[in-house]
Every structure is written in C-alpha cells, then in structure tokens.
C-alpha cells in the first residue's frame, strides 16, 4: 500500500460493507429473484474496478454500467461468467464494439433493435440484449408507440437473444407514490406481449416496495453504497464510506471577525477556526457553505463560511483545549455523519454527494480480504 503521507484527506471505502449490502438486498427477494449490481459512474464514485470484482467474488453475476466505455474498462476485470449490461444502449456505430467487448446493450428504441438484429444477421448468430420499456420515466426506454409496433410483429426481435426485459421506476423511494403501481401494471402489460424473458424493475428503493416489484432480477445501485433507499424510514444499509480531512491551520479569531469569501460568516464570540484540506473541487459541495458539519471524536463542529475550492473552515471552539493540531484528522463522512445527512444539508441527494467525491483523496479499500474467497 502506498503511503499517502502528503494527502490532505482520506477516503476509506468498505468493500465488505458493500458486499453485506448486496447480500441484504438479495435476501429481500428470498431467493425468488437474483440481485445484480449497478456500477455506473465508477460505482457511484467509489471505484468500479474495486467494487465489481469484490461483488463478483461474493456471487454477483450481473452488472450494469451506463456508458459503453465504462463496460469496456470493466470487462477485463470480470470473469467470463459475468454479464455486463450497458444501459445507454447502442449509439449508432458502436454496435460492433459492444459485440467485440462482450457487452450486452440495453436496447431503448426500435432503431436500436434494428441495428442489433442487422448486425446479428451479418454475423450469422444471435446477439444478447436487454430491452427497456418506458413505463413512465420518459427518459430512456422504448416509448409506447414504438413498443406497439414491435409487439405487432415480434419477428423484429429475430436474432436477439433476449436476456432481460426491464424498466425503471420514477418515485420508488416514495412507497405511496401512485406511479409505482401504475408502472408495475404497465410493465406487466408490456411483458405479456413479448416473448418470455427474465424481467427487472426494482432499483434500490424498488427492492423495498415488496415482492411484486422483484421479478427475476433486482437492480440496485445507491443502496449498495450505503444510501438510504426509503424516504423517511430508518436506513437498513451499512455505511460504506469514511472521509477524513486534515487540519491545515488553526487560528483564534476575535468576536466580530469575518471568515472566508464574502465574510459569509462572522464570529459572535472568540472563536477557534480550523481550516481543512477539502473543498468543492473535492466534491464538498459549495451549497454546504454555513450549513455542513464535521465531527471530531464524535463531537459535531459546524462548517462556517463559504466552502472554498480546496478548503473548508469549521468552528472548533467547543472542543477541549489543544484537542486539535495541524494534521489532525476530522470526519466529514462516517457511520453517524452519513451521505444522506450531508446531502440533506447540501440540498441534494446522497447519490450526488457520492458521485461528486473527487480524485484528490488518498483512497483505501477495506475489507477486500473478507469478501474475496475465490481469487
Ligand atoms: C441508476 C439506475 C439504477 C440503480 O438505481 P439506484 O436508485 O441507484 O438503485 C437502476 N436502473 C437504472 C435504469 C438506472 O439508471
């Protein structure tokens, strides 16, 4: 392990916790459905090259990325028994590359179905694909009119080895949202008009909507990485990340002293300010200005003033005297200060906090030994 003695901040990613979360999600289906792993956007910023092999070692065999390039980067790191789905589908001209790299496109339109079957005919063999229906998201997936045209003549799927029929939920984190049942019903109606194939609807939150949403394959991303899957309910997932940042400088300031850009915060009392080596360039969102917090030995210290590009300032006055020195490590994310809490303070969602985490951190992967029994 490289010694990152000069790093300003440490990001620990607990692979054993990710594996634990994957197993917990899989258990919800009680064996009726398999559990895939969504590892797009570099496994939500945590490192797909570490996360995907750890999950494969734990038994996960199906993985989802967004871009073809993400799939191409990951494919050599996974054994041949792993299937890698590319959710962005087929961009015109990329069809052959998908075949060459053993990637399975999620076909999102009739044009993509045609491109895939044309290539299959040219190669003289069936090509694996997933088919995504739009059941209400209006983002990716085959719209209803195109689907009707497809269903009217299923020979259009000749040459496709249909490995999965899928759709994506609009508001799964809100159990009472009417779109859930509506999408479930539309998904069933669409499947009934297609050749029999395994089906997948549930993302992380969908897993917790109950067995009706499980079908053959769960498709969680965020919950694997510790994000709470259900709005307003306790988080059943294990925390995955710990982020600690070093104190660069300590200063005592008098009451009335302004701190940082625009003097967005002014001390109301004699104050100890600690400046930490993490800023918005590291994904510590600027909307946390005057709102975020960090912890030291469990004690919460408020973030004061604006978040800068490379630093934040915190009010450390209430710590015992001399508790901090230059170089002391403070917690920005830990088991009590979760991505969801930071997201709430920043006015965003845990997904964005995770995927924003920058590349200046010294990253450590913990627990890899515990979850690789087949390397
Ligand atoms: C990102 C994504 C997922 C995973 O969603 P989470 O909410 O992170 O579990 C599943 N399916 C599709 C189509 C996605 O885009």
CSV table of C-alpha atoms and ligand atoms in Angstrom, one decimal:
chain,number,residue,atom,x,y,z
A,1,UNK,CA,0.0,0.0,0.0
A,2,UNK,CA,1.4,3.4,-1.0
A,3,UNK,CA,1.9,5.7,2.0
A,4,UNK,CA,-0.2,8.8,1.2
A,5,UNK,CA,1.5,10.9,3.9
A,6,UNK,CA,1.0,14.1,1.9
A,7,UNK,CA,-2.6,13.6,1.2
A,8,UNK,CA,-4.9,16.2,2.6
A,9,UNK,CA,-7.8,13.8,3.1
A,10,UNK,CA,-8.5,10.1,3.3
A,11,UNK,CA,-11.4,8.3,1.7
A,12,UNK,CA,-12.0,4.8,3.0
A,13,UNK,CA,-14.3,2.5,1.1
A,14,UNK,CA,-15.5,-0.5,2.9
A,15,UNK,CA,-15.8,-3.3,0.4
A,16,UNK,CA,-17.1,-5.7,3.0
A,17,UNK,CA,-19.9,-3.3,3.7
A,18,UNK,CA,-20.8,-3.1,0.0
A,19,UNK,CA,-20.9,-6.9,-0.1
A,20,UNK,CA,-23.0,-7.0,3.1
A,21,UNK,CA,-25.5,-4.6,1.5
A,22,UNK,CA,-25.6,-6.6,-1.7
A,23,UNK,CA,-26.5,-9.7,0.4
A,24,UNK,CA,-29.1,-7.8,2.4
A,25,UNK,CA,-30.8,-6.6,-0.8
A,26,UNK,CA,-30.7,-10.1,-2.3
A,27,UNK,CA,-32.2,-11.5,0.9
A,28,UNK,CA,-35.3,-9.3,0.4
A,29,UNK,CA,-36.2,-11.4,-2.6
A,30,UNK,CA,-35.9,-14.6,-0.5
A,31,UNK,CA,-34.4,-16.5,-3.4
A,32,UNK,CA,-37.2,-15.6,-5.8
A,33,UNK,CA,-35.1,-13.1,-7.7
A,34,UNK,CA,-31.4,-12.7,-8.3
A,35,UNK,CA,-29.5,-9.5,-7.4
A,36,UNK,CA,-27.4,-7.5,-9.9
A,37,UNK,CA,-25.2,-4.5,-9.1
A,38,UNK,CA,-25.3,-1.1,-10.8
A,39,UNK,CA,-21.7,0.1,-11.0
A,40,UNK,CA,-22.2,3.0,-13.4
A,41,UNK,CA,-20.3,6.3,-12.9
A,42,UNK,CA,-17.4,4.3,-11.4
A,43,UNK,CA,-19.6,2.6,-8.9
A,44,UNK,CA,-21.2,5.9,-7.8
A,45,UNK,CA,-17.7,7.4,-7.5
A,46,UNK,CA,-16.3,4.7,-5.2
A,47,UNK,CA,-14.3,2.8,-7.8
A,48,UNK,CA,-15.9,0.2,-10.1
A,49,UNK,CA,-12.5,-1.6,-10.6
A,50,UNK,CA,-12.6,-2.5,-6.9
A,51,UNK,CA,-16.3,-2.8,-6.3
A,52,UNK,CA,-17.3,-5.0,-9.2
A,53,UNK,CA,-14.7,-7.8,-8.6
A,54,UNK,CA,-15.5,-7.8,-4.9
A,55,UNK,CA,-19.2,-8.3,-5.7
A,56,UNK,CA,-18.4,-11.0,-8.2
A,57,UNK,CA,-16.4,-12.8,-5.6
A,58,UNK,CA,-19.4,-12.7,-3.4
A,59,UNK,CA,-21.6,-14.3,-6.1
A,60,UNK,CA,-22.9,-11.3,-8.1
A,61,UNK,CA,-23.0,-12.2,-11.8
A,62,UNK,CA,-24.9,-9.3,-13.5
A,63,UNK,CA,-23.6,-5.8,-13.6
A,64,UNK,CA,-25.0,-2.6,-15.1
A,65,UNK,CA,-23.0,0.4,-16.4
A,66,UNK,CA,-24.2,3.5,-18.2
A,67,UNK,CA,-21.7,4.0,-20.9
A,68,UNK,CA,-20.1,1.6,-23.4
A,69,UNK,CA,-16.7,2.9,-22.3
A,70,UNK,CA,-17.4,2.0,-18.7
A,71,UNK,CA,-18.3,-1.5,-19.8
A,72,UNK,CA,-15.1,-1.8,-21.9
A,73,UNK,CA,-13.0,-0.7,-19.0
A,74,UNK,CA,-14.7,-3.1,-16.6
A,75,UNK,CA,-15.0,-6.2,-18.8
A,76,UNK,CA,-11.4,-7.4,-18.5
A,77,UNK,CA,-11.6,-7.3,-14.7
A,78,UNK,CA,-14.6,-9.7,-14.5
A,79,UNK,CA,-14.6,-13.4,-15.3
A,80,UNK,CA,-16.5,-14.6,-18.4
A,81,UNK,CA,-19.5,-15.8,-16.3
A,82,UNK,CA,-20.3,-12.1,-15.5
A,83,UNK,CA,-22.8,-10.3,-17.7
A,84,UNK,CA,-22.3,-6.6,-18.2
A,85,UNK,CA,-25.3,-4.6,-19.4
A,86,UNK,CA,-24.8,-1.1,-20.9
A,87,UNK,CA,-27.9,1.0,-20.0
A,88,UNK,CA,-27.3,3.8,-22.5
A,89,UNK,CA,-28.0,1.3,-25.2
A,90,UNK,CA,-26.4,1.4,-28.7
A,91,UNK,CA,-25.1,4.6,-30.0
A,92,UNK,CA,-25.0,4.5,-33.8
A,93,UNK,CA,-21.7,3.0,-34.9
A,94,UNK,CA,-20.9,1.3,-31.6
A,95,UNK,CA,-22.7,-2.0,-32.3
A,96,UNK,CA,-19.6,-4.0,-33.3
A,97,UNK,CA,-17.6,-2.7,-30.4
A,98,UNK,CA,-20.3,-3.9,-28.0
A,99,UNK,CA,-20.0,-7.4,-29.5
A,100,UNK,CA,-16.2,-7.4,-29.5
A,101,UNK,CA,-16.1,-6.5,-25.9
A,102,UNK,CA,-18.7,-9.0,-24.8
A,103,UNK,CA,-21.1,-6.3,-23.6
A,104,UNK,CA,-24.9,-6.6,-23.5
A,105,UNK,CA,-26.7,-3.4,-24.7
A,106,UNK,CA,-30.0,-2.3,-23.2
A,107,UNK,CA,-32.0,-1.6,-26.3
A,108,UNK,CA,-34.0,1.6,-25.8
A,109,UNK,CA,-35.6,2.1,-29.2
A,110,UNK,CA,-36.8,0.3,-32.3
A,111,UNK,CA,-33.9,1.8,-34.2
A,112,UNK,CA,-31.5,0.1,-31.7
A,113,UNK,CA,-33.4,-3.2,-32.1
A,114,UNK,CA,-32.9,-2.9,-35.9
A,115,UNK,CA,-29.2,-2.0,-35.6
A,116,UNK,CA,-28.7,-5.0,-33.3
A,117,UNK,CA,-30.7,-7.5,-35.4
A,118,UNK,CA,-28.9,-6.3,-38.6
A,119,UNK,CA,-25.6,-6.9,-37.0
A,120,UNK,CA,-26.8,-10.3,-35.8
A,121,UNK,CA,-27.8,-11.3,-39.3
A,122,UNK,CA,-24.4,-10.1,-40.6
A,123,UNK,CA,-22.6,-12.2,-38.1
A,124,UNK,CA,-24.9,-15.1,-38.6
A,125,UNK,CA,-25.6,-15.6,-34.9
A,126,UNK,CA,-28.0,-14.4,-32.2
A,127,UNK,CA,-26.8,-11.5,-30.1
A,128,UNK,CA,-27.6,-11.0,-26.4
A,129,UNK,CA,-29.6,-7.8,-25.4
A,130,UNK,CA,-31.9,-6.4,-22.8
A,131,UNK,CA,-34.9,-4.4,-23.8
A,132,UNK,CA,-36.0,-1.4,-21.8
A,133,UNK,CA,-39.6,-0.3,-21.8
A,134,UNK,CA,-40.6,3.3,-20.9
A,135,UNK,CA,-43.4,2.8,-18.3
A,136,UNK,CA,-43.5,6.4,-17.2
A,137,UNK,CA,-40.0,7.8,-16.8
A,138,UNK,CA,-39.9,9.4,-20.3
A,139,UNK,CA,-36.1,9.3,-20.2
A,140,UNK,CA,-34.7,6.1,-21.7
A,141,UNK,CA,-36.6,3.1,-22.9
A,142,UNK,CA,-38.9,2.2,-25.7
A,143,UNK,CA,-41.9,4.6,-25.8
A,144,UNK,CA,-45.5,3.1,-26.1
A,145,UNK,CA,-46.0,3.8,-29.8
A,146,UNK,CA,-42.7,2.1,-30.7
A,147,UNK,CA,-43.5,-0.8,-28.4
A,148,UNK,CA,-46.8,-1.3,-30.1
A,149,UNK,CA,-45.1,-1.5,-33.4
A,150,UNK,CA,-42.6,-4.0,-32.0
A,151,UNK,CA,-45.3,-6.1,-30.3
A,152,UNK,CA,-47.3,-6.2,-33.6
A,153,UNK,CA,-44.5,-8.2,-35.2
A,154,UNK,CA,-42.2,-10.0,-32.9
A,155,UNK,CA,-40.1,-11.2,-35.8
A,156,UNK,CA,-38.4,-7.8,-35.4
A,157,UNK,CA,-36.7,-9.5,-32.5
A,158,UNK,CA,-35.3,-12.3,-34.6
A,159,UNK,CA,-31.6,-12.6,-33.9
A,160,UNK,CA,-31.9,-11.1,-30.4
A,161,UNK,CA,-31.1,-13.4,-27.5
A,162,UNK,CA,-33.5,-11.6,-25.1
A,163,UNK,CA,-31.8,-11.8,-21.7
A,164,UNK,CA,-33.8,-9.2,-19.9
A,165,UNK,CA,-36.9,-7.0,-20.2
A,166,UNK,CA,-36.5,-4.0,-17.9
A,167,UNK,CA,-38.0,-0.7,-16.9
A,168,UNK,CA,-37.1,2.0,-14.4
A,169,UNK,CA,-39.3,3.4,-11.5
A,170,UNK,CA,-39.9,7.2,-11.3
A,171,UNK,CA,-40.5,7.5,-7.5
A,172,UNK,CA,-39.6,4.2,-5.9
A,173,UNK,CA,-38.2,5.9,-2.7
A,174,UNK,CA,-41.8,7.1,-2.0
A,175,UNK,CA,-43.7,3.9,-1.2
A,176,UNK,CA,-47.1,5.7,-1.5
A,177,UNK,CA,-46.4,7.4,-4.9
A,178,UNK,CA,-49.2,6.4,-7.4
A,179,UNK,CA,-46.6,6.0,-10.2
A,180,UNK,CA,-45.3,2.8,-8.6
A,181,UNK,CA,-48.4,0.7,-9.0
A,182,UNK,CA,-49.1,2.3,-12.4
A,183,UNK,CA,-45.6,1.4,-13.7
A,184,UNK,CA,-45.9,-2.1,-12.3
A,185,UNK,CA,-49.1,-2.6,-14.2
A,186,UNK,CA,-47.7,-1.1,-17.4
A,187,UNK,CA,-44.6,-3.3,-17.1
A,188,UNK,CA,-46.8,-6.5,-16.7
A,189,UNK,CA,-48.9,-5.5,-19.7
A,190,UNK,CA,-45.8,-5.0,-21.9
A,191,UNK,CA,-44.2,-8.2,-20.8
A,192,UNK,CA,-47.4,-10.1,-21.7
A,193,UNK,CA,-46.9,-9.1,-25.3
A,194,UNK,CA,-43.3,-10.1,-25.5
A,195,UNK,CA,-41.6,-13.5,-25.7
A,196,UNK,CA,-40.9,-15.0,-22.3
A,197,UNK,CA,-37.8,-13.4,-20.8
A,198,UNK,CA,-36.4,-12.6,-17.4
A,199,UNK,CA,-37.7,-9.2,-16.1
A,200,UNK,CA,-36.3,-6.5,-13.9
A,201,UNK,CA,-38.0,-3.4,-12.5
A,202,UNK,CA,-36.6,-2.6,-9.0
A,203,UNK,CA,-33.8,-0.2,-8.3
A,204,UNK,CA,-32.6,0.1,-4.7
A,205,UNK,CA,-35.8,1.7,-3.5
A,206,UNK,CA,-37.9,-0.7,-5.6
A,207,UNK,CA,-36.5,-3.6,-3.7
A,208,UNK,CA,-38.2,-2.3,-0.6
A,209,UNK,CA,-41.6,-1.9,-2.3
A,210,UNK,CA,-42.2,-5.7,-1.9
A,211,UNK,CA,-42.2,-8.9,-3.8
A,212,UNK,CA,-44.5,-7.7,-6.6
A,213,UNK,CA,-41.6,-5.4,-7.7
A,214,UNK,CA,-38.9,-8.1,-7.6
A,215,UNK,CA,-39.5,-10.1,-10.8
A,216,UNK,CA,-36.4,-12.0,-11.7
A,217,UNK,CA,-33.6,-9.5,-11.1
A,218,UNK,CA,-33.1,-6.7,-8.6
A,219,UNK,CA,-31.1,-3.8,-10.0
A,220,UNK,CA,-29.8,-1.8,-7.0
A,221,UNK,CA,-27.1,0.9,-7.1
A,222,UNK,CA,-27.2,3.5,-4.4
A,223,UNK,CA,-28.2,1.2,-1.5
A,224,UNK,CA,-25.1,-0.9,-2.2
A,225,UNK,CA,-23.1,2.2,-1.4
A,226,UNK,CA,-25.0,2.9,1.8
A,227,UNK,CA,-27.5,5.5,0.6
A,228,UNK,CA,-30.9,5.2,2.4
A,229,UNK,CA,-33.4,3.5,0.0
A,230,UNK,CA,-36.6,4.7,1.6
A,231,UNK,CA,-37.6,8.3,2.2
A,232,UNK,CA,-38.4,9.0,5.9
A,233,UNK,CA,-37.6,5.5,7.1
A,234,UNK,CA,-34.6,4.1,9.0
A,235,UNK,CA,-31.7,3.2,6.7
A,236,UNK,CA,-31.2,-0.6,6.7
A,237,UNK,CA,-28.0,-0.3,4.7
A,238,UNK,CA,-24.5,-0.4,6.3
A,239,UNK,CA,-22.4,2.8,5.8
A,240,UNK,CA,-19.7,2.3,3.2
A,241,UNK,CA,-17.5,5.4,3.2
A,242,UNK,CA,-15.5,7.2,5.7
A,243,UNK,CA,-14.0,10.6,4.7
A,244,UNK,CA,-11.4,12.3,6.9
A,245,UNK,CA,-9.7,15.6,6.2
A,246,UNK,CA,-6.6,17.1,7.7
A,247,UNK,CA,-6.4,20.3,9.7
A,248,UNK,CA,-4.1,22.6,7.6
A,249,UNK,CA,-4.2,25.5,10.1
A,250,UNK,CA,-5.7,26.6,13.4
A,251,UNK,CA,-6.4,30.2,14.3
A,252,UNK,CA,-8.0,32.1,17.2
A,253,UNK,CA,-10.1,35.0,16.0
A,254,UNK,CA,-11.9,37.7,17.9
A,255,UNK,CA,-15.6,38.2,18.0
A,256,UNK,CA,-16.7,40.3,15.0
A,257,UNK,CA,-14.1,38.7,12.7
A,258,UNK,CA,-15.4,37.7,9.3
A,259,UNK,CA,-14.3,34.3,7.9
A,260,UNK,CA,-13.6,33.4,4.2
A,261,UNK,CA,-15.0,34.6,0.9
A,262,UNK,CA,-17.5,37.4,1.2
A,263,UNK,CA,-17.3,37.2,5.0
A,264,UNK,CA,-20.3,34.9,4.8
A,265,UNK,CA,-19.9,34.1,8.4
A,266,UNK,CA,-18.8,36.4,11.3
A,267,UNK,CA,-17.7,35.1,14.7
A,268,UNK,CA,-20.1,36.0,17.5
A,269,UNK,CA,-17.5,35.1,20.2
A,270,UNK,CA,-13.8,34.5,20.4
A,271,UNK,CA,-13.5,31.5,18.1
A,272,UNK,CA,-11.1,28.7,17.1
A,273,UNK,CA,-11.2,28.2,13.4
A,274,UNK,CA,-9.8,25.0,11.9
A,275,UNK,CA,-9.1,25.1,8.1
A,276,UNK,CA,-9.5,21.6,6.5
A,277,UNK,CA,-8.0,20.3,3.2
A,278,UNK,CA,-11.2,19.6,1.4
A,279,UNK,CA,-13.2,21.9,-0.8
A,280,UNK,CA,-15.7,21.9,-3.6
A,281,UNK,CA,-13.0,20.7,-6.0
A,282,UNK,CA,-13.1,17.5,-3.9
A,283,UNK,CA,-16.9,17.3,-4.2
A,284,UNK,CA,-17.6,19.0,-0.9
A,285,UNK,CA,-20.5,20.9,-2.4
A,286,UNK,CA,-20.5,24.7,-2.2
A,287,UNK,CA,-24.1,24.6,-1.1
A,288,UNK,CA,-22.8,23.3,2.3
A,289,UNK,CA,-21.5,26.8,3.0
A,290,UNK,CA,-22.6,27.8,6.5
A,291,UNK,CA,-24.7,24.5,6.7
A,292,UNK,CA,-22.5,21.5,6.8
A,293,UNK,CA,-20.7,19.9,9.8
A,294,UNK,CA,-17.8,17.7,10.6
A,295,UNK,CA,-17.0,15.6,13.6
A,296,UNK,CA,-14.0,15.1,15.9
A,297,UNK,CA,-14.2,12.3,18.4
A,298,UNK,CA,-17.9,12.2,17.9
A,299,UNK,CA,-18.3,15.9,18.6
A,300,UNK,CA,-20.1,17.9,15.9
A,301,UNK,CA,-18.3,21.1,14.6
A,302,UNK,CA,-20.3,23.4,12.3
A,303,UNK,CA,-18.9,24.4,8.9
A,304,UNK,CA,-18.7,28.2,8.9
A,305,UNK,CA,-18.3,30.5,5.9
A,306,UNK,CA,-18.2,29.6,2.3
A,307,UNK,CA,-16.8,26.3,1.0
A,308,UNK,CA,-13.7,27.2,-1.0
A,309,UNK,CA,-12.2,25.2,-3.9
A,310,UNK,CA,-9.6,23.5,-1.7
A,311,UNK,CA,-10.7,24.2,1.9
A,312,UNK,CA,-13.5,24.5,4.4
A,313,UNK,CA,-13.4,26.2,7.7
A,314,UNK,CA,-15.1,24.8,10.9
A,315,UNK,CA,-15.8,26.3,14.3
A,316,UNK,CA,-13.7,24.2,16.7
A,317,UNK,CA,-14.2,26.4,19.7
A,318,UNK,CA,-16.2,23.9,21.8
A,319,UNK,CA,-13.5,21.2,21.7
A,320,UNK,CA,-11.3,20.7,24.7
A,321,UNK,CA,-8.3,23.0,24.6
A,322,UNK,CA,-5.4,21.6,22.4
A,323,UNK,CA,-7.6,18.8,21.1
A,324,UNK,CA,-6.6,19.7,17.6
A,325,UNK,CA,-3.2,20.2,16.0
A,326,UNK,CA,-2.2,20.9,12.4
A,327,UNK,CA,-2.5,17.5,10.7
A,328,UNK,CA,-5.3,16.2,12.9
A,329,UNK,CA,-8.0,14.3,11.0
A,330,UNK,CA,-11.6,15.3,11.2
A,331,UNK,CA,-14.5,13.2,10.0
A,332,UNK,CA,-16.5,14.6,7.1
A,333,UNK,CA,-18.4,11.3,6.4
A,334,UNK,CA,-18.6,8.5,9.0
A,335,UNK,CA,-21.1,6.0,10.3
A,336,UNK,CA,-23.0,8.8,12.1
A,337,UNK,CA,-22.5,11.6,9.6
A,338,UNK,CA,-23.9,9.8,6.6
A,339,UNK,CA,-24.1,10.7,2.9
A,340,UNK,CA,-27.8,11.2,3.4
A,341,UNK,CA,-27.3,13.8,6.1
A,342,UNK,CA,-24.6,15.6,4.2
A,343,UNK,CA,-26.9,15.6,1.2
A,344,UNK,CA,-29.8,17.0,3.2
A,345,UNK,CA,-27.6,19.8,4.4
A,346,UNK,CA,-26.5,20.5,0.8
A,347,UNK,CA,-30.0,20.4,-0.6
A,348,UNK,CA,-29.3,17.3,-2.7
A,349,UNK,CA,-29.4,13.5,-2.6
A,350,UNK,CA,-26.9,11.0,-1.4
A,351,UNK,CA,-26.2,9.9,-4.9
A,352,UNK,CA,-24.8,13.3,-5.8
A,353,UNK,CA,-22.7,13.5,-2.7
A,354,UNK,CA,-21.1,10.1,-3.6
A,355,UNK,CA,-20.6,10.8,-7.3
A,356,UNK,CA,-19.1,14.2,-6.5
A,357,UNK,CA,-16.3,12.8,-4.3
A,358,UNK,CA,-13.1,13.9,-6.1
A,359,UNK,CA,-9.9,12.3,-7.1
A,360,UNK,CA,-7.5,14.1,-4.7
A,361,UNK,CA,-8.3,11.8,-1.8
A,362,UNK,CA,-6.0,9.1,-0.7
A,363,UNK,CA,-8.3,6.1,-1.2
A,364,UNK,CA,-8.1,3.0,0.8
A,365,UNK,CA,-10.2,-0.1,0.2
A,366,UNK,CA,-11.0,-2.0,3.3
A,367,UNK,CA,-12.4,-5.5,3.8
A,368,UNK,CA,-11.4,-6.8,0.4
A,369,UNK,CA,-9.9,-9.9,2.1
A,370,UNK,CA,-13.2,-10.6,3.9
A,371,UNK,CA,-15.2,-10.8,0.7
A,372,UNK,CA,-12.8,-12.4,-1.9
A,373,UNK,CA,-12.8,-16.2,-1.3
A,374,UNK,CA,-12.1,-17.1,-4.9
A,375,UNK,CA,-9.1,-15.2,-6.1
B,1,LIG,C1,-29.1,4.1,-11.9
B,1,LIG,C2,-30.1,3.1,-12.3
B,1,LIG,C3,-30.4,2.0,-11.4
B,1,LIG,C4,-29.9,2.0,-10.0
B,1,LIG,O1,-30.7,2.9,-9.3
B,1,LIG,P1,-30.5,3.1,-7.7
B,1,LIG,O2,-31.6,4.1,-7.3
B,1,LIG,O3,-29.1,3.7,-7.5
B,1,LIG,O4,-30.6,1.8,-7.0
B,1,LIG,C5,-31.2,1.0,-11.9
B,1,LIG,N1,-31.7,1.1,-13.1
B,1,LIG,C6,-31.5,2.1,-14.0
B,1,LIG,C7,-32.1,2.1,-15.3
B,1,LIG,C8,-30.6,3.1,-13.6
B,1,LIG,O5,-30.4,4.2,-14.4
